[in-house]
Amino acid sequence: MGIWYSHITLGLLLVICLTGCERCNPDPCDPPCETLATPYTLEIPPFFPPMDIPSDNPLTEEGIELGRLLFWEKSLSADGSMSCGSCHMPSAGFAEPNVYSTGITGAQGTRNAMAIVNLGWASSYFWDGRGTSLEEQILEPVSHPDEMALPWDEAVQRLQEMPTAENNIDYPSRFEHAFETSVVSAELVTKAIAQFLRTMISADSKFDQWRRGETSLTDMEFAGYEMFIREGGDPEITPGGQFGGDCFHCHSEAGLQFSDYLFRNNGLDSAFTSDPGLAGVTGNTLDSGRFKTPTLRNVALTAPYMHDGRFQTLEDVIDHYDSGGLPSSTVDPFMKYNSGGLMLSDVQKERLIAFMHTLTDTAFISDPRFQDPH
Ligand code: HEC
Ligand code: HEC
């Protein structure tokens, strides 16, 4: 009896195993399983909101690695001298130390390069917000005459023809692994770079470590943080004023982003002839002089400051806010120009600057995953 049963059991096991195996793997190479990209799970740091990742561009190991190669690919500029990383340098918090960037033709842009950090949480891109997705934003610098000045059809053709004697990266096969096609296109280039940019997350500054309870701030830094989140102005003149720095309304601490991702006029100018900001995109004069609130992450590394790089130091920036900025029809109500500015003492200014330095994340800028792989 025992033997009889065990034969049936064995037989059943065999049948289950065979059909089971057949079902899960009818033909191991159809579809071509070895080219399916490996899904990448992004770790969302503590206190950060979830990241919206477009469903048609999920993160994969192969896509991110390809994006990194492309971000640092000088062949994407007309004369092969410049990559994205030329203007978004790790040592400058992935921004650049010059007021204006000089493109490959020697032509200068009119705006200061922006820091690349935590962009997966932003909702629009560029100082005037004309980029509505990371993928779309990336189309611009490659073909822009003042930047890399390479028409996209040529950029695509160059990558398609690699590896060559000068460049030994087999891009067609990299695209095959990331996107299941070896046919390079502008769309896939932007998708790969966007994937890479979404992984460029800074969440390990001293401030982050303090928020996680791993370290303490100095008295100076903590006092600066308190200034940052306190309402500005003299309560006698400004209702609710608490003599604070009043930075948090715009450089919002929510989700540890240090930006509200809105467009504001922080009182740099009273007329907007040289750069209309958001109004240049919307055509609405009520948007004149309004620019994207930049994050303050790594701000101690990203000088010079503002859309036109007009301030060289954080001291200059604080003096600007202390003055309350210039009046105009679109100046933000959070600027205190009509009520005597912030009236900060020297030590209060120093505190604010000490706080801003706690947002420097050296692990981020030196992270080997973001450096030039070529
Ligand atoms: C010649 C210098 C230069 C090069 C090369 C360059 N950038 Fe930029 N980048 C800038 C400047 C300047 C801005 C701000 C432009 C503006 O707002 O009009 C900017 C803005 C951006 C932004 C917007 C960030 C934000 O917070 O809104 C992203 C993203 C970006 N660049 C990515 C790239 C990528 C990807 C490449 C390569 C394909 C690249 N850049 C190449 C100078 C450069
Ligand atoms: C009304 C909203 C608002 C307030 C209040 C505000 N900021 Fe800003 N901040 C902005 C905007 C918008 C910009 C970019 C303006 C531009 O370039 O035209 C900016 C730019 C900056 C920059 C330059 C960053 C860069 O990458 O170039 C620093 C630093 C800065 N702010 C710090 C502060 C501090 C510190 C406070 C408080 C004392 C403060 N801000 C208050 C909106 C604001």
Tab-separated table of C-alpha atoms and ligand atoms in Angstrom:
chain	number	residue	atom	x	y	z
A	1	MET	CA	0.000	0.000	0.000
A	2	GLY	CA	2.681	2.437	1.120
A	3	ILE	CA	4.672	1.814	-2.020
A	4	TRP	CA	1.533	2.207	-4.193
A	5	TYR	CA	0.740	5.619	-2.668
A	6	SER	CA	4.246	6.868	-2.970
A	7	HIS	CA	4.234	5.953	-6.675
A	8	ILE	CA	1.084	8.009	-7.199
A	9	THR	CA	2.590	10.888	-5.264
A	10	LEU	CA	5.779	10.734	-7.272
A	11	GLY	CA	3.802	10.596	-10.518
A	12	LEU	CA	1.694	13.589	-9.478
A	13	LEU	CA	4.760	15.514	-8.467
A	14	LEU	CA	6.323	14.786	-11.846
A	15	VAL	CA	3.201	15.967	-13.713
A	16	ILE	CA	2.939	19.122	-11.610
A	17	CYS	CA	6.603	19.824	-12.087
A	18	LEU	CA	6.549	19.306	-15.866
A	19	THR	CA	3.406	21.358	-16.532
A	20	GLY	CA	4.548	23.915	-14.010
A	21	CYS	CA	7.912	24.317	-15.684
A	22	GLU	CA	6.361	24.369	-19.114
A	23	ARG	CA	3.997	27.170	-18.111
A	24	CYS	CA	6.604	29.437	-16.659
A	25	ASN	CA	9.178	29.055	-19.379
A	26	PRO	CA	7.848	27.864	-22.716
A	27	ASP	CA	10.778	29.214	-24.733
A	28	PRO	CA	13.426	31.001	-22.708
A	29	CYS	CA	14.362	33.273	-25.591
A	30	ASP	CA	10.973	34.372	-26.867
A	31	PRO	CA	10.463	37.174	-25.892
A	32	PRO	CA	14.195	37.911	-25.659
A	33	CYS	CA	14.458	37.593	-21.893
A	34	GLU	CA	18.126	38.539	-21.627
A	35	THR	CA	17.414	42.047	-22.965
A	36	LEU	CA	14.549	42.815	-20.554
A	37	ALA	CA	15.723	45.696	-18.406
A	38	THR	CA	16.013	45.226	-14.643
A	39	PRO	CA	13.483	47.288	-12.676
A	40	TYR	CA	15.116	49.750	-10.278
A	41	THR	CA	13.446	50.538	-6.987
A	42	LEU	CA	14.077	54.100	-5.949
A	43	GLU	CA	14.537	54.597	-2.236
A	44	ILE	CA	12.510	57.582	-1.058
A	45	PRO	CA	14.389	59.216	1.841
A	46	PRO	CA	12.669	59.766	5.196
A	47	PHE	CA	10.251	62.768	5.237
A	48	PHE	CA	10.329	63.110	1.423
A	49	PRO	CA	7.072	62.783	-0.518
A	50	PRO	CA	6.623	59.967	-3.038
A	51	MET	CA	8.104	60.717	-6.468
A	52	ASP	CA	5.869	60.839	-9.540
A	53	ILE	CA	7.564	58.722	-12.174
A	54	PRO	CA	5.904	58.776	-15.622
A	55	SER	CA	4.395	55.360	-16.385
A	56	ASP	CA	5.984	55.347	-19.841
A	57	ASN	CA	9.476	55.768	-18.414
A	58	PRO	CA	9.920	53.453	-15.426
A	59	LEU	CA	13.353	53.385	-13.815
A	60	THR	CA	15.600	50.474	-14.768
A	61	GLU	CA	19.215	49.686	-13.924
A	62	GLU	CA	20.148	49.726	-17.602
A	63	GLY	CA	18.219	52.941	-18.331
A	64	ILE	CA	19.870	54.799	-15.449
A	65	GLU	CA	23.373	53.639	-16.418
A	66	LEU	CA	22.722	54.664	-20.035
A	67	GLY	CA	21.446	58.027	-18.808
A	68	ARG	CA	24.646	58.544	-16.869
A	69	LEU	CA	26.775	57.763	-19.950
A	70	LEU	CA	24.720	60.220	-21.990
A	71	PHE	CA	24.791	62.940	-19.303
A	72	TRP	CA	28.567	62.853	-19.503
A	73	GLU	CA	28.732	62.262	-23.303
A	74	LYS	CA	30.684	65.000	-25.067
A	75	SER	CA	29.658	63.640	-28.469
A	76	LEU	CA	26.295	65.254	-27.743
A	77	SER	CA	27.863	68.659	-28.467
A	78	ALA	CA	28.686	69.880	-31.965
A	79	ASP	CA	32.476	69.909	-31.518
A	80	GLY	CA	32.656	67.086	-28.998
A	81	SER	CA	33.917	69.364	-26.227
A	82	MET	CA	30.956	69.640	-23.898
A	83	SER	CA	28.587	67.371	-21.992
A	84	CYS	CA	25.727	68.165	-19.631
A	85	GLY	CA	28.281	67.748	-16.858
A	86	SER	CA	30.356	70.658	-18.233
A	87	CYS	CA	27.767	73.122	-16.911
A	88	HIS	CA	26.375	70.938	-14.137
A	89	MET	CA	29.559	70.173	-12.241
A	90	PRO	CA	29.651	67.938	-9.148
A	91	SER	CA	32.022	70.314	-7.322
A	92	ALA	CA	29.495	73.150	-7.770
A	93	GLY	CA	26.531	71.106	-6.550
A	94	PHE	CA	25.830	70.165	-10.204
A	95	ALA	CA	25.485	73.852	-11.120
A	96	GLU	CA	28.361	75.965	-12.402
A	97	PRO	CA	30.583	78.622	-10.880
A	98	ASN	CA	30.289	81.109	-13.773
A	99	VAL	CA	27.564	83.734	-13.896
A	100	TYR	CA	26.586	82.660	-17.396
A	101	SER	CA	27.511	79.447	-19.126
A	102	THR	CA	29.600	79.587	-22.272
A	103	GLY	CA	28.382	77.146	-24.905
A	104	ILE	CA	30.573	75.428	-27.471
A	105	THR	CA	30.444	78.338	-29.913
A	106	GLY	CA	31.689	80.698	-27.225
A	107	ALA	CA	28.241	82.268	-27.033
A	108	GLN	CA	27.040	83.035	-23.537
A	109	GLY	CA	23.606	82.258	-22.225
A	110	THR	CA	21.687	84.822	-20.224
A	111	ARG	CA	20.921	82.746	-17.158
A	112	ASN	CA	22.884	81.059	-14.417
A	113	ALA	CA	22.994	77.248	-14.638
A	114	MET	CA	20.669	75.602	-12.150
A	115	ALA	CA	21.702	72.951	-9.650
A	116	ILE	CA	20.677	69.420	-10.520
A	117	VAL	CA	19.361	67.961	-7.302
A	118	ASN	CA	16.138	66.195	-6.298
A	119	LEU	CA	14.563	67.158	-9.640
A	120	GLY	CA	12.237	64.161	-9.578
A	121	TRP	CA	10.076	66.132	-7.144
A	122	ALA	CA	9.928	69.343	-9.178
A	123	SER	CA	6.887	70.049	-11.309
A	124	SER	CA	8.442	72.356	-13.888
A	125	TYR	CA	11.935	73.119	-15.066
A	126	PHE	CA	14.157	76.090	-15.941
A	127	TRP	CA	14.068	79.479	-14.225
A	128	ASP	CA	10.916	80.384	-16.176
A	129	GLY	CA	9.266	76.966	-15.947
A	130	ARG	CA	9.093	76.419	-19.695
A	131	GLY	CA	9.990	72.722	-19.266
A	132	THR	CA	6.997	70.769	-18.027
A	133	SER	CA	8.675	67.374	-17.664
A	134	LEU	CA	12.256	66.262	-17.184
A	135	GLU	CA	12.108	64.333	-20.457
A	136	GLU	CA	10.963	67.421	-22.348
A	137	GLN	CA	13.461	69.681	-20.598
A	138	ILE	CA	16.400	67.591	-21.789
A	139	LEU	CA	15.527	68.168	-25.459
A	140	GLU	CA	16.702	71.759	-25.128
A	141	PRO	CA	20.385	71.907	-24.115
A	142	VAL	CA	21.671	69.505	-26.801
A	143	SER	CA	20.373	71.491	-29.774
A	144	HIS	CA	20.406	74.953	-28.149
A	145	PRO	CA	22.804	77.143	-30.184
A	146	ASP	CA	24.275	78.708	-27.007
A	147	GLU	CA	24.804	75.353	-25.339
A	148	MET	CA	25.765	72.103	-27.042
A	149	ALA	CA	24.604	73.280	-30.501
A	150	LEU	CA	24.087	69.834	-32.008
A	151	PRO	CA	20.916	69.223	-34.068
A	152	TRP	CA	19.088	66.183	-32.697
A	153	ASP	CA	19.142	64.178	-35.932
A	154	GLU	CA	22.929	64.443	-35.903
A	155	ALA	CA	23.122	63.572	-32.204
A	156	VAL	CA	21.024	60.468	-32.809
A	157	GLN	CA	23.078	59.455	-35.832
A	158	ARG	CA	26.357	59.800	-33.916
A	159	LEU	CA	25.137	57.521	-31.132
A	160	GLN	CA	23.691	55.059	-33.640
A	161	GLU	CA	27.080	54.714	-35.339
A	162	MET	CA	29.014	53.978	-32.171
A	163	PRO	CA	31.267	52.318	-31.199
A	164	THR	CA	33.826	54.143	-33.325
A	165	ALA	CA	37.595	54.510	-33.102
A	166	GLU	CA	37.173	57.662	-30.973
A	167	ASN	CA	34.307	56.478	-28.806
A	168	ASN	CA	34.142	52.843	-27.816
A	169	ILE	CA	30.742	52.834	-26.149
A	170	ASP	CA	28.340	50.533	-27.935
A	171	TYR	CA	25.292	52.783	-27.617
A	172	PRO	CA	22.971	50.719	-29.869
A	173	SER	CA	23.426	47.719	-27.605
A	174	ARG	CA	22.995	49.902	-24.500
A	175	PHE	CA	19.672	51.147	-25.892
A	176	GLU	CA	18.702	47.556	-26.688
A	177	HIS	CA	19.286	46.574	-23.069
A	178	ALA	CA	17.500	49.596	-21.631
A	179	PHE	CA	14.601	49.984	-24.074
A	180	GLU	CA	14.438	46.762	-26.119
A	181	THR	CA	15.399	48.536	-29.308
A	182	SER	CA	18.781	49.347	-30.738
A	183	VAL	CA	17.279	52.174	-32.782
A	184	VAL	CA	18.447	55.364	-31.047
A	185	SER	CA	16.021	58.295	-30.937
A	186	ALA	CA	15.923	61.709	-29.281
A	187	GLU	CA	12.988	60.510	-27.198
A	188	LEU	CA	14.928	57.557	-25.800
A	189	VAL	CA	17.988	59.708	-25.100
A	190	THR	CA	15.844	62.065	-23.022
A	191	LYS	CA	14.152	59.149	-21.286
A	192	ALA	CA	17.482	57.644	-20.243
A	193	ILE	CA	18.890	60.957	-18.989
A	194	ALA	CA	15.633	61.675	-17.122
A	195	GLN	CA	15.924	58.305	-15.379
A	196	PHE	CA	19.454	59.154	-14.319
A	197	LEU	CA	18.438	62.610	-13.064
A	198	ARG	CA	15.633	61.085	-10.966
A	199	THR	CA	18.223	59.055	-9.072
A	200	MET	CA	20.250	62.185	-8.243
A	201	ILE	CA	18.833	62.517	-4.764
A	202	SER	CA	20.440	64.545	-2.032
A	203	ALA	CA	19.181	63.544	1.410
A	204	ASP	CA	22.288	63.244	3.531
A	205	SER	CA	23.215	66.801	4.433
A	206	LYS	CA	23.899	67.658	8.060
A	207	PHE	CA	20.352	69.000	8.198
A	208	ASP	CA	18.931	65.656	6.981
A	209	GLN	CA	21.053	63.798	9.514
A	210	TRP	CA	19.785	66.103	12.229
A	211	ARG	CA	16.173	65.555	11.140
A	212	ARG	CA	16.757	61.798	11.382
A	213	GLY	CA	18.150	62.248	14.869
A	214	GLU	CA	21.643	61.146	13.860
A	215	THR	CA	23.524	64.309	14.720
A	216	SER	CA	23.010	67.660	16.382
A	217	LEU	CA	23.209	71.167	14.978
A	218	THR	CA	25.471	73.751	16.578
A	219	ASP	CA	23.700	76.548	18.478
A	220	MET	CA	24.467	78.867	15.582
A	221	GLU	CA	23.003	76.496	12.977
A	222	PHE	CA	19.904	75.807	15.031
A	223	ALA	CA	19.327	79.518	15.653
A	224	GLY	CA	19.640	80.015	11.880
A	225	TYR	CA	17.050	77.330	11.253
A	226	GLU	CA	14.708	79.082	13.688
A	227	MET	CA	15.247	82.346	11.830
A	228	PHE	CA	14.531	80.575	8.543
A	229	ILE	CA	11.104	79.393	9.664
A	230	ARG	CA	10.069	82.514	11.600
A	231	GLU	CA	7.804	85.247	10.150
A	232	GLY	CA	9.676	88.367	9.175
A	233	GLY	CA	9.200	92.002	10.091
A	234	ASP	CA	8.441	94.183	13.059
A	235	PRO	CA	4.970	93.269	14.443
A	236	GLU	CA	4.306	96.999	14.924
A	237	ILE	CA	4.471	97.452	11.133
A	238	THR	CA	3.918	93.960	9.686
A	239	PRO	CA	0.984	92.012	11.146
A	240	GLY	CA	2.265	88.699	12.538
A	241	GLY	CA	5.887	89.790	12.189
A	242	GLN	CA	8.359	88.049	14.494
A	243	PHE	CA	11.640	89.593	13.323
A	244	GLY	CA	12.448	86.313	11.549
A	245	GLY	CA	14.023	85.571	8.176
A	246	ASP	CA	10.730	84.601	6.558
A	247	CYS	CA	12.372	82.213	4.112
A	248	PHE	CA	10.120	79.205	4.651
A	249	HIS	CA	7.079	80.563	2.792
A	250	CYS	CA	8.873	80.139	-0.513
A	251	HIS	CA	11.812	77.830	0.253
A	252	SER	CA	9.358	75.505	1.903
A	253	GLU	CA	10.655	72.922	4.311
A	254	ALA	CA	7.721	70.626	3.469
A	255	GLY	CA	8.959	67.275	2.172
A	256	LEU	CA	12.467	68.611	2.824
A	257	GLN	CA	12.437	70.223	-0.633
A	258	PHE	CA	13.342	73.817	0.372
A	259	SER	CA	11.293	75.042	-2.560
A	260	ASP	CA	7.560	75.430	-3.078
A	261	TYR	CA	8.220	74.928	-6.809
A	262	LEU	CA	6.144	78.039	-7.486
A	263	PHE	CA	7.093	81.168	-9.395
A	264	ARG	CA	7.737	84.263	-7.341
A	265	ASN	CA	9.148	87.711	-7.644
A	266	ASN	CA	11.587	88.098	-4.765
A	267	GLY	CA	12.140	91.774	-5.447
A	268	LEU	CA	15.386	91.725	-7.420
A	269	ASP	CA	14.226	94.387	-9.907
A	270	SER	CA	11.520	96.981	-10.232
A	271	ALA	CA	11.325	96.681	-14.037
A	272	PHE	CA	11.680	93.529	-16.123
A	273	THR	CA	13.222	94.569	-19.389
A	274	SER	CA	16.177	92.176	-19.468
A	275	ASP	CA	14.371	89.000	-18.397
A	276	PRO	CA	10.598	88.799	-17.938
A	277	GLY	CA	10.784	85.363	-16.228
A	278	LEU	CA	7.536	83.396	-16.216
A	279	ALA	CA	5.830	86.116	-18.285
A	280	GLY	CA	8.092	85.162	-21.189
A	281	VAL	CA	6.362	81.778	-21.200
A	282	THR	CA	2.776	82.692	-20.304
A	283	GLY	CA	2.629	86.094	-22.034
A	284	ASN	CA	0.861	87.408	-18.917
A	285	THR	CA	2.325	90.635	-17.505
A	286	LEU	CA	1.213	89.567	-14.024
A	287	ASP	CA	3.971	86.941	-14.290
A	288	SER	CA	6.717	89.492	-14.997
A	289	GLY	CA	9.770	89.058	-12.801
A	290	ARG	CA	8.504	85.786	-11.383
A	291	PHE	CA	11.042	82.931	-11.382
A	292	LYS	CA	11.060	79.377	-10.108
A	293	THR	CA	11.884	79.253	-6.391
A	294	PRO	CA	15.155	77.285	-6.388
A	295	THR	CA	15.853	74.638	-3.792
A	296	LEU	CA	18.448	75.649	-1.210
A	297	ARG	CA	20.041	72.208	-1.121
A	298	ASN	CA	23.806	72.499	-1.588
A	299	VAL	CA	23.351	76.254	-1.898
A	300	ALA	CA	26.739	76.933	-0.282
A	301	LEU	CA	28.291	75.254	-3.359
A	302	THR	CA	26.178	76.741	-6.144
A	303	ALA	CA	27.327	80.388	-6.263
A	304	PRO	CA	26.726	82.730	-7.987
A	305	TYR	CA	23.070	83.180	-7.097
A	306	MET	CA	19.723	84.072	-8.696
A	307	HIS	CA	18.597	83.509	-12.299
A	308	ASP	CA	21.202	85.957	-13.571
A	309	GLY	CA	23.927	85.050	-11.083
A	310	ARG	CA	23.996	88.631	-9.768
A	311	PHE	CA	25.062	87.766	-6.218
A	312	GLN	CA	28.453	86.183	-5.597
A	313	THR	CA	27.987	85.227	-1.954
A	314	LEU	CA	25.323	84.127	0.488
A	315	GLU	CA	26.073	87.326	2.422
A	316	ASP	CA	24.943	89.336	-0.632
A	317	VAL	CA	21.782	87.208	-0.845
A	318	ILE	CA	20.927	87.812	2.805
A	319	ASP	CA	21.548	91.549	2.443
A	320	HIS	CA	19.091	91.528	-0.454
A	321	TYR	CA	16.366	89.866	1.617
A	322	ASP	CA	17.189	92.064	4.597
A	323	SER	CA	16.538	95.132	2.451
A	324	GLY	CA	13.120	93.730	1.568
A	325	GLY	CA	13.859	93.926	-2.138
A	326	LEU	CA	12.594	96.403	-4.700
A	327	PRO	CA	8.946	97.323	-5.062
A	328	SER	CA	7.121	96.504	-8.307
A	329	SER	CA	3.667	95.520	-9.490
A	330	THR	CA	4.424	91.815	-9.105
A	331	VAL	CA	6.692	91.685	-6.051
A	332	ASP	CA	5.669	88.853	-3.757
A	333	PRO	CA	3.616	89.772	-0.656
A	334	PHE	CA	6.117	87.788	1.428
A	335	MET	CA	8.807	90.320	0.595
A	336	LYS	CA	8.817	93.065	3.213
A	337	TYR	CA	9.880	95.978	1.031
A	338	ASN	CA	7.070	98.252	2.126
A	339	SER	CA	7.615	97.654	5.808
A	340	GLY	CA	11.290	98.299	6.288
A	341	GLY	CA	12.656	94.909	5.242
A	342	LEU	CA	13.635	92.197	7.723
A	343	MET	CA	15.812	94.386	9.968
A	344	LEU	CA	18.255	91.577	10.711
A	345	SER	CA	21.250	92.086	12.976
A	346	ASP	CA	24.694	90.937	11.837
A	347	VAL	CA	24.579	87.886	14.064
A	348	GLN	CA	21.131	86.943	12.752
A	349	LYS	CA	22.495	87.103	9.219
A	350	GLU	CA	25.402	84.871	10.228
A	351	ARG	CA	22.967	82.397	11.731
A	352	LEU	CA	20.940	82.171	8.534
A	353	ILE	CA	24.114	81.534	6.577
A	354	ALA	CA	25.253	78.877	9.066
A	355	PHE	CA	21.904	77.168	8.590
A	356	MET	CA	22.225	77.241	4.795
A	357	HIS	CA	25.601	75.526	5.107
A	358	THR	CA	23.902	72.595	6.873
A	359	LEU	CA	22.208	71.835	3.537
A	360	THR	CA	25.534	70.881	1.934
A	361	ASP	CA	25.609	67.182	1.101
A	362	THR	CA	29.156	66.115	0.299
A	363	ALA	CA	28.123	62.450	0.011
A	364	PHE	CA	25.782	63.497	-2.801
A	365	ILE	CA	28.225	65.529	-4.846
A	366	SER	CA	30.965	62.888	-4.536
A	367	ASP	CA	28.640	59.894	-5.024
A	368	PRO	CA	30.497	57.629	-7.487
A	369	ARG	CA	27.179	56.787	-9.222
A	370	PHE	CA	26.891	60.363	-10.518
A	371	GLN	CA	30.461	60.964	-11.715
A	372	ASP	CA	31.815	60.905	-15.268
A	373	PRO	CA	31.987	57.247	-16.351
A	374	HIS	CA	33.923	57.913	-19.582
B	1	HEC	C1	26.222	75.491	-21.629
B	1	HEC	C2	25.859	75.090	-20.280
B	1	HEC	C3	24.820	74.008	-20.103
B	1	HEC	C4	24.824	72.731	-20.637
B	1	HEC	C5	25.845	72.109	-21.578
B	1	HEC	C6	23.669	72.075	-20.087
B	1	HEC	N1	22.993	72.916	-19.230
B	1	HEC	FE1	21.363	72.444	-18.127
B	1	HEC	N2	21.149	74.383	-17.593
B	1	HEC	C7	22.005	75.399	-17.974
B	1	HEC	C8	21.389	76.691	-17.678
B	1	HEC	C9	22.007	78.056	-17.955
B	1	HEC	C10	20.115	76.411	-17.109
B	1	HEC	C11	19.031	77.429	-16.736
B	1	HEC	C12	18.412	77.820	-18.079
B	1	HEC	C13	17.129	78.598	-18.000
B	1	HEC	O1	16.479	78.607	-16.972
B	1	HEC	O2	16.738	79.189	-19.025
B	1	HEC	C14	20.005	74.938	-17.065
B	1	HEC	C15	18.928	74.268	-16.531
B	1	HEC	C16	18.830	72.873	-16.497
B	1	HEC	C17	17.781	72.130	-15.831
B	1	HEC	C18	16.600	72.714	-15.048
B	1	HEC	C19	16.760	72.514	-13.572
B	1	HEC	C20	15.612	73.068	-12.767
B	1	HEC	O3	15.724	73.086	-11.528
B	1	HEC	O4	14.583	73.494	-13.320
B	1	HEC	C21	18.036	70.799	-16.037
B	1	HEC	C22	17.236	69.618	-15.545
B	1	HEC	C23	19.227	70.712	-16.868
B	1	HEC	N3	19.687	71.988	-17.103
B	1	HEC	C24	19.767	69.533	-17.342
B	1	HEC	C25	20.726	69.481	-18.350
B	1	HEC	C26	21.044	68.309	-19.130
B	1	HEC	C27	20.409	66.947	-18.956
B	1	HEC	C28	22.010	68.656	-20.017
B	1	HEC	C29	22.638	67.799	-21.094
B	1	HEC	C30	21.749	67.252	-22.096
B	1	HEC	C31	22.319	70.068	-19.756
B	1	HEC	N4	21.500	70.535	-18.757
B	1	HEC	C32	23.319	70.768	-20.399
B	1	HEC	C33	23.254	75.250	-18.534
B	1	HEC	C34	23.646	74.111	-19.238
B	2	HEC	C1	8.779	85.486	-1.866
B	2	HEC	C2	9.391	84.208	-1.911
B	2	HEC	C3	10.785	84.082	-1.339
B	2	HEC	C4	11.214	84.383	-0.064
B	2	HEC	C5	10.395	84.954	1.080
B	2	HEC	C6	12.605	84.024	-0.011
B	2	HEC	N1	13.013	83.533	-1.226
B	2	HEC	FE1	14.891	83.030	-1.734
B	2	HEC	N2	14.333	82.856	-3.680
B	2	HEC	C7	13.051	83.029	-4.170
B	2	HEC	C8	13.071	83.030	-5.606
B	2	HEC	C9	11.858	83.151	-6.522
B	2	HEC	C10	14.418	82.920	-5.979
B	2	HEC	C11	14.969	82.988	-7.402
B	2	HEC	C12	14.813	84.421	-7.873
B	2	HEC	C13	15.492	84.738	-9.170
B	2	HEC	O1	16.540	84.190	-9.466
B	2	HEC	O2	14.964	85.606	-9.895
B	2	HEC	C14	15.182	82.805	-4.744
B	2	HEC	C15	16.569	82.631	-4.669
B	2	HEC	C16	17.257	82.413	-3.499
B	2	HEC	C17	18.648	82.047	-3.435
B	2	HEC	C18	19.546	81.807	-4.636
B	2	HEC	C19	19.562	80.341	-4.970
B	2	HEC	C20	20.233	80.017	-6.268
B	2	HEC	O3	20.375	78.820	-6.539
B	2	HEC	O4	20.607	80.908	-7.032
B	2	HEC	C21	18.976	81.933	-2.113
B	2	HEC	C22	20.311	81.534	-1.548
B	2	HEC	C23	17.791	82.254	-1.356
B	2	HEC	N3	16.770	82.549	-2.229
B	2	HEC	C24	17.719	82.229	0.030
B	2	HEC	C25	16.642	82.764	0.736
B	2	HEC	C26	16.659	83.044	2.154
B	2	HEC	C27	17.819	82.754	3.077
B	2	HEC	C28	15.464	83.608	2.454
B	2	HEC	C29	15.010	84.183	3.773
B	2	HEC	C30	15.864	85.231	4.300
B	2	HEC	C31	14.691	83.652	1.229
B	2	HEC	N4	15.442	83.132	0.212
B	2	HEC	C32	13.398	84.127	1.117
B	2	HEC	C33	11.926	83.162	-3.387
B	2	HEC	C34	11.934	83.567	-2.063
